[in-house]
mmCIF file of C-alpha atoms in Angstrom:
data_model
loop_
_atom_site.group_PDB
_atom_site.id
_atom_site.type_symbol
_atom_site.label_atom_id
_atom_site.label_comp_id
_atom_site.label_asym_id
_atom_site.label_seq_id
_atom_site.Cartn_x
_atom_site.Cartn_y
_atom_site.Cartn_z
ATOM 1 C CA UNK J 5 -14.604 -13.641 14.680
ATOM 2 C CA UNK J 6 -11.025 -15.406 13.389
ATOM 3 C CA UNK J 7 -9.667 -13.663 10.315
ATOM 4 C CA UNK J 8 -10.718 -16.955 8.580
ATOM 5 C CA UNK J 9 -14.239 -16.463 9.372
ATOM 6 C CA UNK J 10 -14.429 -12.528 8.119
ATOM 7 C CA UNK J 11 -12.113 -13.777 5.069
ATOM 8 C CA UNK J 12 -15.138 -16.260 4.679
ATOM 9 C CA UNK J 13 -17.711 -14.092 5.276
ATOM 10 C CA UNK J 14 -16.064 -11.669 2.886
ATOM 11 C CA UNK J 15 -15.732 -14.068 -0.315
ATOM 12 C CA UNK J 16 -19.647 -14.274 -1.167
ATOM 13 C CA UNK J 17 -18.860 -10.387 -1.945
ATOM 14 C CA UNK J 18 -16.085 -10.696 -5.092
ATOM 15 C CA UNK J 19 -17.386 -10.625 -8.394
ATOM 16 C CA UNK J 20 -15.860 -10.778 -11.928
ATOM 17 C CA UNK J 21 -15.456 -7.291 -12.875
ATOM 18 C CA UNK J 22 -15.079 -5.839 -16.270
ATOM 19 C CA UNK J 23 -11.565 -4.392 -15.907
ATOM 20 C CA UNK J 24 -10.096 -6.967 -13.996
ATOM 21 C CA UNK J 25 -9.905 -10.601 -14.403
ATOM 22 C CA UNK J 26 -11.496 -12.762 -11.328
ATOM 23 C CA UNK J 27 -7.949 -13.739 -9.998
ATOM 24 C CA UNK J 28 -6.966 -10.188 -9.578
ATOM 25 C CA UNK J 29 -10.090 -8.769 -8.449
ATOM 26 C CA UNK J 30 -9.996 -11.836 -5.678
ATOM 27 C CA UNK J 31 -7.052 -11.119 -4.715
ATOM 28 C CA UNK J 32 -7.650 -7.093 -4.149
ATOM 29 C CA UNK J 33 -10.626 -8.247 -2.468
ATOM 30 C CA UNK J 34 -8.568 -10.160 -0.238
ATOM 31 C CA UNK J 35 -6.440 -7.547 0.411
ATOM 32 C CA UNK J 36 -8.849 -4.790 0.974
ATOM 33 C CA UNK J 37 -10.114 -7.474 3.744
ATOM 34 C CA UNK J 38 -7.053 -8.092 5.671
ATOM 35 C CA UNK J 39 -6.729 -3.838 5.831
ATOM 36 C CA UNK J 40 -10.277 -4.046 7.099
ATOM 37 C CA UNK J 41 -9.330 -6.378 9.708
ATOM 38 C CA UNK J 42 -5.753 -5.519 11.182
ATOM 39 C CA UNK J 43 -7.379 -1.932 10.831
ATOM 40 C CA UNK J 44 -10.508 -2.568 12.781
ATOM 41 C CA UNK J 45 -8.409 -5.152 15.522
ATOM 42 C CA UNK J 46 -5.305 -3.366 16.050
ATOM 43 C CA UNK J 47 -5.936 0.711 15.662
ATOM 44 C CA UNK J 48 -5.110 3.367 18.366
ATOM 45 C CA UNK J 49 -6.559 6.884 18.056
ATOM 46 C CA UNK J 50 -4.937 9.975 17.402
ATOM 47 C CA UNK J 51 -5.493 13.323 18.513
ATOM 48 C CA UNK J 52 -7.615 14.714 15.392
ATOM 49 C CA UNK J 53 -9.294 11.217 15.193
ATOM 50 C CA UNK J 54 -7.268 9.830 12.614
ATOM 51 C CA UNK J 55 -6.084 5.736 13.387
ATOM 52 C CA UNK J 56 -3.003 3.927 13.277
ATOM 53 C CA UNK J 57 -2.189 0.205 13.595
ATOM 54 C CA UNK J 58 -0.071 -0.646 16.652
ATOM 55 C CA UNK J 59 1.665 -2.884 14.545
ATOM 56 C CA UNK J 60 1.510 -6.128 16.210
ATOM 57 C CA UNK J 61 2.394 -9.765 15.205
ATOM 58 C CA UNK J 62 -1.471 -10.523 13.340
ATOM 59 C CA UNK J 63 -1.337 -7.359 11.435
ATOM 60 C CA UNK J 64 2.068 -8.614 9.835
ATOM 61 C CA UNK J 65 0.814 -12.017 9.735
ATOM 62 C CA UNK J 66 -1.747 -10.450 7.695
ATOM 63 C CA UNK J 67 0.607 -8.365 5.095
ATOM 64 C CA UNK J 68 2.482 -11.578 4.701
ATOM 65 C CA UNK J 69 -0.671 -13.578 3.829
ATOM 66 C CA UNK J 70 -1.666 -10.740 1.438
ATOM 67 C CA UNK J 71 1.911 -10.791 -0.348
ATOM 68 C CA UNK J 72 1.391 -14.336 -0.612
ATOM 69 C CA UNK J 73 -1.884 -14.579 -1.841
ATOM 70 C CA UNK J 74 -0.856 -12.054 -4.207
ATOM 71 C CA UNK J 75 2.498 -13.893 -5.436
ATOM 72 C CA UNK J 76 0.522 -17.116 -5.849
ATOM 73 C CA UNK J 77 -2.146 -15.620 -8.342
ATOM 74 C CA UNK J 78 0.848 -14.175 -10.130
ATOM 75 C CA UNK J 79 0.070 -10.566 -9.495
ATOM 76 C CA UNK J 80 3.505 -9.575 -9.484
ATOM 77 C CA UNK J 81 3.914 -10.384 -13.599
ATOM 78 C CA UNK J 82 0.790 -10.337 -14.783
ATOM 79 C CA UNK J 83 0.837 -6.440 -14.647
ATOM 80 C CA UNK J 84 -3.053 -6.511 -14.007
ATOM 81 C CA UNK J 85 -4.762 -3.156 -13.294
ATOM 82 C CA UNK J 86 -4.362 -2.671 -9.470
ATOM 83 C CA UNK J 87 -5.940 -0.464 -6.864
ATOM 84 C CA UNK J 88 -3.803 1.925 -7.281
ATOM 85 C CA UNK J 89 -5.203 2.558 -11.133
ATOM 86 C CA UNK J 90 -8.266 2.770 -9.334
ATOM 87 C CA UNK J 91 -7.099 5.809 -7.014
ATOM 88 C CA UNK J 92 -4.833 7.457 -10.132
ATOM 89 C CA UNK J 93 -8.345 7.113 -12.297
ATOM 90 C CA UNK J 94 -10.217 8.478 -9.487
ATOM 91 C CA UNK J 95 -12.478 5.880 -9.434
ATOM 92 C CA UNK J 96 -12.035 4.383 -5.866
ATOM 93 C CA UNK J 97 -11.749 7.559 -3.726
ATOM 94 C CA UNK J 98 -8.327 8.477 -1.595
ATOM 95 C CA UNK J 99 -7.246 11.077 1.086
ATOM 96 C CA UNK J 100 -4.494 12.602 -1.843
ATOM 97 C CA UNK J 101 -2.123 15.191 -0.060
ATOM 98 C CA UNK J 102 -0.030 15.442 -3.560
ATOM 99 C CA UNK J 103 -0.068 14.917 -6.776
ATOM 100 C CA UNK J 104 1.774 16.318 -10.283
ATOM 101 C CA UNK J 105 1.876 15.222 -13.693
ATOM 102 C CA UNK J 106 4.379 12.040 -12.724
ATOM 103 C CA UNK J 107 3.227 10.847 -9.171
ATOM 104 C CA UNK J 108 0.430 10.737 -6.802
ATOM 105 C CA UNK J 109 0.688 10.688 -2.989
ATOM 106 C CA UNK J 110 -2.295 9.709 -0.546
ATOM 107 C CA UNK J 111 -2.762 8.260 2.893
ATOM 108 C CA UNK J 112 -2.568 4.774 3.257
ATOM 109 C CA UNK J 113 -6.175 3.308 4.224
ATOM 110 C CA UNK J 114 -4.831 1.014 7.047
ATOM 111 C CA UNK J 115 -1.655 3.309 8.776
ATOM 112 C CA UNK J 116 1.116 1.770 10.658
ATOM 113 C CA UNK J 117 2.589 5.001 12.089
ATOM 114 C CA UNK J 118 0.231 8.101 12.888
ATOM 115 C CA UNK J 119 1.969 9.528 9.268
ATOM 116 C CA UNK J 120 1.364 6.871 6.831
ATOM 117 C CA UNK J 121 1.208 8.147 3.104
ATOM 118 C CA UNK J 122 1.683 6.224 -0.058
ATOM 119 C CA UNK J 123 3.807 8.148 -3.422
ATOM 120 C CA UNK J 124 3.239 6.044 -6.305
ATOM 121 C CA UNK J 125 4.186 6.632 -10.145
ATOM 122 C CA UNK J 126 1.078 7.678 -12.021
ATOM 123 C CA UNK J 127 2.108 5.665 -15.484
ATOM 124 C CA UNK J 128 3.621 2.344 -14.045
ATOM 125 C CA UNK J 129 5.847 1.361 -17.181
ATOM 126 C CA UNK J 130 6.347 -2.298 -16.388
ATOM 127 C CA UNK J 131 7.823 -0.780 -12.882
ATOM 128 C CA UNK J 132 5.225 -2.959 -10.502
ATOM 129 C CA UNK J 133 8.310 -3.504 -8.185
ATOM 130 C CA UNK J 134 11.657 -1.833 -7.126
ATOM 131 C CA UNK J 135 13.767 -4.873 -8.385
ATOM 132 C CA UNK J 136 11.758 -4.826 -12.216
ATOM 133 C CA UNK J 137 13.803 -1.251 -12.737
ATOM 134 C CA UNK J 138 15.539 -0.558 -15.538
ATOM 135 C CA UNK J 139 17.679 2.046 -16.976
ATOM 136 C CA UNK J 140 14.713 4.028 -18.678
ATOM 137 C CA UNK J 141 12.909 4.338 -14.893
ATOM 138 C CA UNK J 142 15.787 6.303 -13.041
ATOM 139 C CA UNK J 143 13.961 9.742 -14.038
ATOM 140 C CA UNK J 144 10.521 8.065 -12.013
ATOM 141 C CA UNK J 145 12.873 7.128 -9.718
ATOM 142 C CA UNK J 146 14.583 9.891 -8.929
ATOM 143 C CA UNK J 147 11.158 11.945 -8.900
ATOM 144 C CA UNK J 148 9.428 9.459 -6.273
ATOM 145 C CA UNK J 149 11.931 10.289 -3.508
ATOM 146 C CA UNK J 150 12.421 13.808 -4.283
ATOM 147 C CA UNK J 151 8.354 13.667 -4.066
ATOM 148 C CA UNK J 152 8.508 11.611 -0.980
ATOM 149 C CA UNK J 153 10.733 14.244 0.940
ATOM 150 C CA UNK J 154 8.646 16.854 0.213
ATOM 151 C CA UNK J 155 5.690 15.274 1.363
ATOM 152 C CA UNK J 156 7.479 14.341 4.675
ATOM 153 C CA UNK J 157 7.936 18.103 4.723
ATOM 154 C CA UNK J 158 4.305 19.077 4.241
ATOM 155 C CA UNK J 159 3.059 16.726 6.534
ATOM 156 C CA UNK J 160 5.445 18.736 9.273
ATOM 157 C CA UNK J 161 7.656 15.537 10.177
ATOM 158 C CA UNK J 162 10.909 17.253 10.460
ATOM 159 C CA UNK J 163 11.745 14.661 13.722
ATOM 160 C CA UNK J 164 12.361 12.215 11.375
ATOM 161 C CA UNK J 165 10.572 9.631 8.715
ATOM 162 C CA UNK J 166 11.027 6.626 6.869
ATOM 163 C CA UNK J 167 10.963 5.879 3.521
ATOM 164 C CA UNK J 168 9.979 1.791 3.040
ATOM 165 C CA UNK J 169 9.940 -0.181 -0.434
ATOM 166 C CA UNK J 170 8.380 -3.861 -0.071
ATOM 167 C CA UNK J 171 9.623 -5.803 -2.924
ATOM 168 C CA UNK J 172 8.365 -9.553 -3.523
ATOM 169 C CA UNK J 173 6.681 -11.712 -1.674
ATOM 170 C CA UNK J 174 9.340 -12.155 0.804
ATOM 171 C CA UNK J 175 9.540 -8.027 1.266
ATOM 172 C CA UNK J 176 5.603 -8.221 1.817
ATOM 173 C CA UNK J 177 4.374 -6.485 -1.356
ATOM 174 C CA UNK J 178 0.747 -7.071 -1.788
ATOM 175 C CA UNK J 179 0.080 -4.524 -4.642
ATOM 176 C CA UNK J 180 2.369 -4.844 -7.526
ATOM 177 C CA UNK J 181 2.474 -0.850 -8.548
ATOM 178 C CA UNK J 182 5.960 0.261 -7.575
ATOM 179 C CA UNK J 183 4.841 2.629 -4.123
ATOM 180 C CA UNK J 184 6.903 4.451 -1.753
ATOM 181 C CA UNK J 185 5.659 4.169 1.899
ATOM 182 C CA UNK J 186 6.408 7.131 4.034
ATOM 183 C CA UNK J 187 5.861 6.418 7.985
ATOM 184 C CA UNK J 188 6.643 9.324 10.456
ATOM 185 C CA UNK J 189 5.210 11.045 13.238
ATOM 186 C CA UNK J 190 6.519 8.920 15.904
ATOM 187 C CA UNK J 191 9.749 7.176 17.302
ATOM 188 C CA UNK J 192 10.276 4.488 14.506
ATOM 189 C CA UNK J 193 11.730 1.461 15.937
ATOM 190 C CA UNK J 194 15.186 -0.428 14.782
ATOM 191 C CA UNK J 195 15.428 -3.036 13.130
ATOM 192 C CA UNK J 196 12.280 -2.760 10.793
ATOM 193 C CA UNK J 197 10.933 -6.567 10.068
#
């Protein structure tokens, strides 16, 4: 099946839902879909069962559709509830390896590296991207990659990591709750993008 047809086949599924308005809960829908897919097309397994994308052309195709799709319904200002609330509330369930009073940390549901976690800020603030920041988030800031570090520690990557920020729809940011991607556990290529 094209990702057209599953994105069709998906669409009968979204619903208005009481939290989010229909745009927003399309558009995580959306998202949630083109994870499903690049997951399902493109994932190797590891050793302890866990997947990872190879990372080919369709599954950026897809990010860049999702950041798209996500600029277009004007995710990135309306400062909607995102999935991430969801996962901070505890209401959609995730694989959290940390979490404190500031930040959470959890594996990302469609990995591009066999380490793929996500540290996001648990009170976003008006911070739903890197270049929103202002003076009163350097604290967050500050505490996100100290976090991030630490979780690269835990997670026994001491070869190396990366630490990636997608910012707009031209840096492929689908969800707009400031998150800190940290990808490890294999030789990362150069140059990213």
């Amino acid at each position: 099946m094209s990702f057209a047809g599953a994105l069709n086949a998906f669409r009968p599924l979204t619903r208005v839902s009481t939290r989010l308005s229909r745009k927003s809960h399309t558009i995580q829908r959306y998202i949630a879909k083109c994870n499903f897919v690049r997951t399902t097309r493109n994932c190797k397994t590891l050793q302890g069962g866990r997947a990872y994308s190879a990372g080919s052309t369709r599954a950026m195709s897809n990010e860049e559709t999702a950041a798209k799709a996500a600029a277009a319904a004007g995710m990135a200002d309306a400062g909607a509830p995102t999935i991430f609330d969801k996962i901070i509330s505890k209401e959609i369930p995730a694989n959290i390896v940390y979490e404190d009073d500031l930040c959470l940390a959890f594996r990302d549901i469609a990995p591009q590296a066999p380490t793929h976690v996500l540290v996001i800020p648990k009170i976003r603030a008006g911070l739903t991207q890197l270049s929103k920041a202002v003076p009163e988030h350097k604290d967050i800031l500050g505490h996100l990659l100290y976090t991030a570090q630490a979780v690269a520690k835990s997670e026994k990557l001491d070869k190396g990591f990366r630490i990636v920020v997608n910012d707009g729809e031209e840096g492929c940011q689908s969800v707009f709750h400031l998150h800190l991607h940290i990808l490890g556990g294999r030789q990362l290529t150069w140059p990213p993008g």
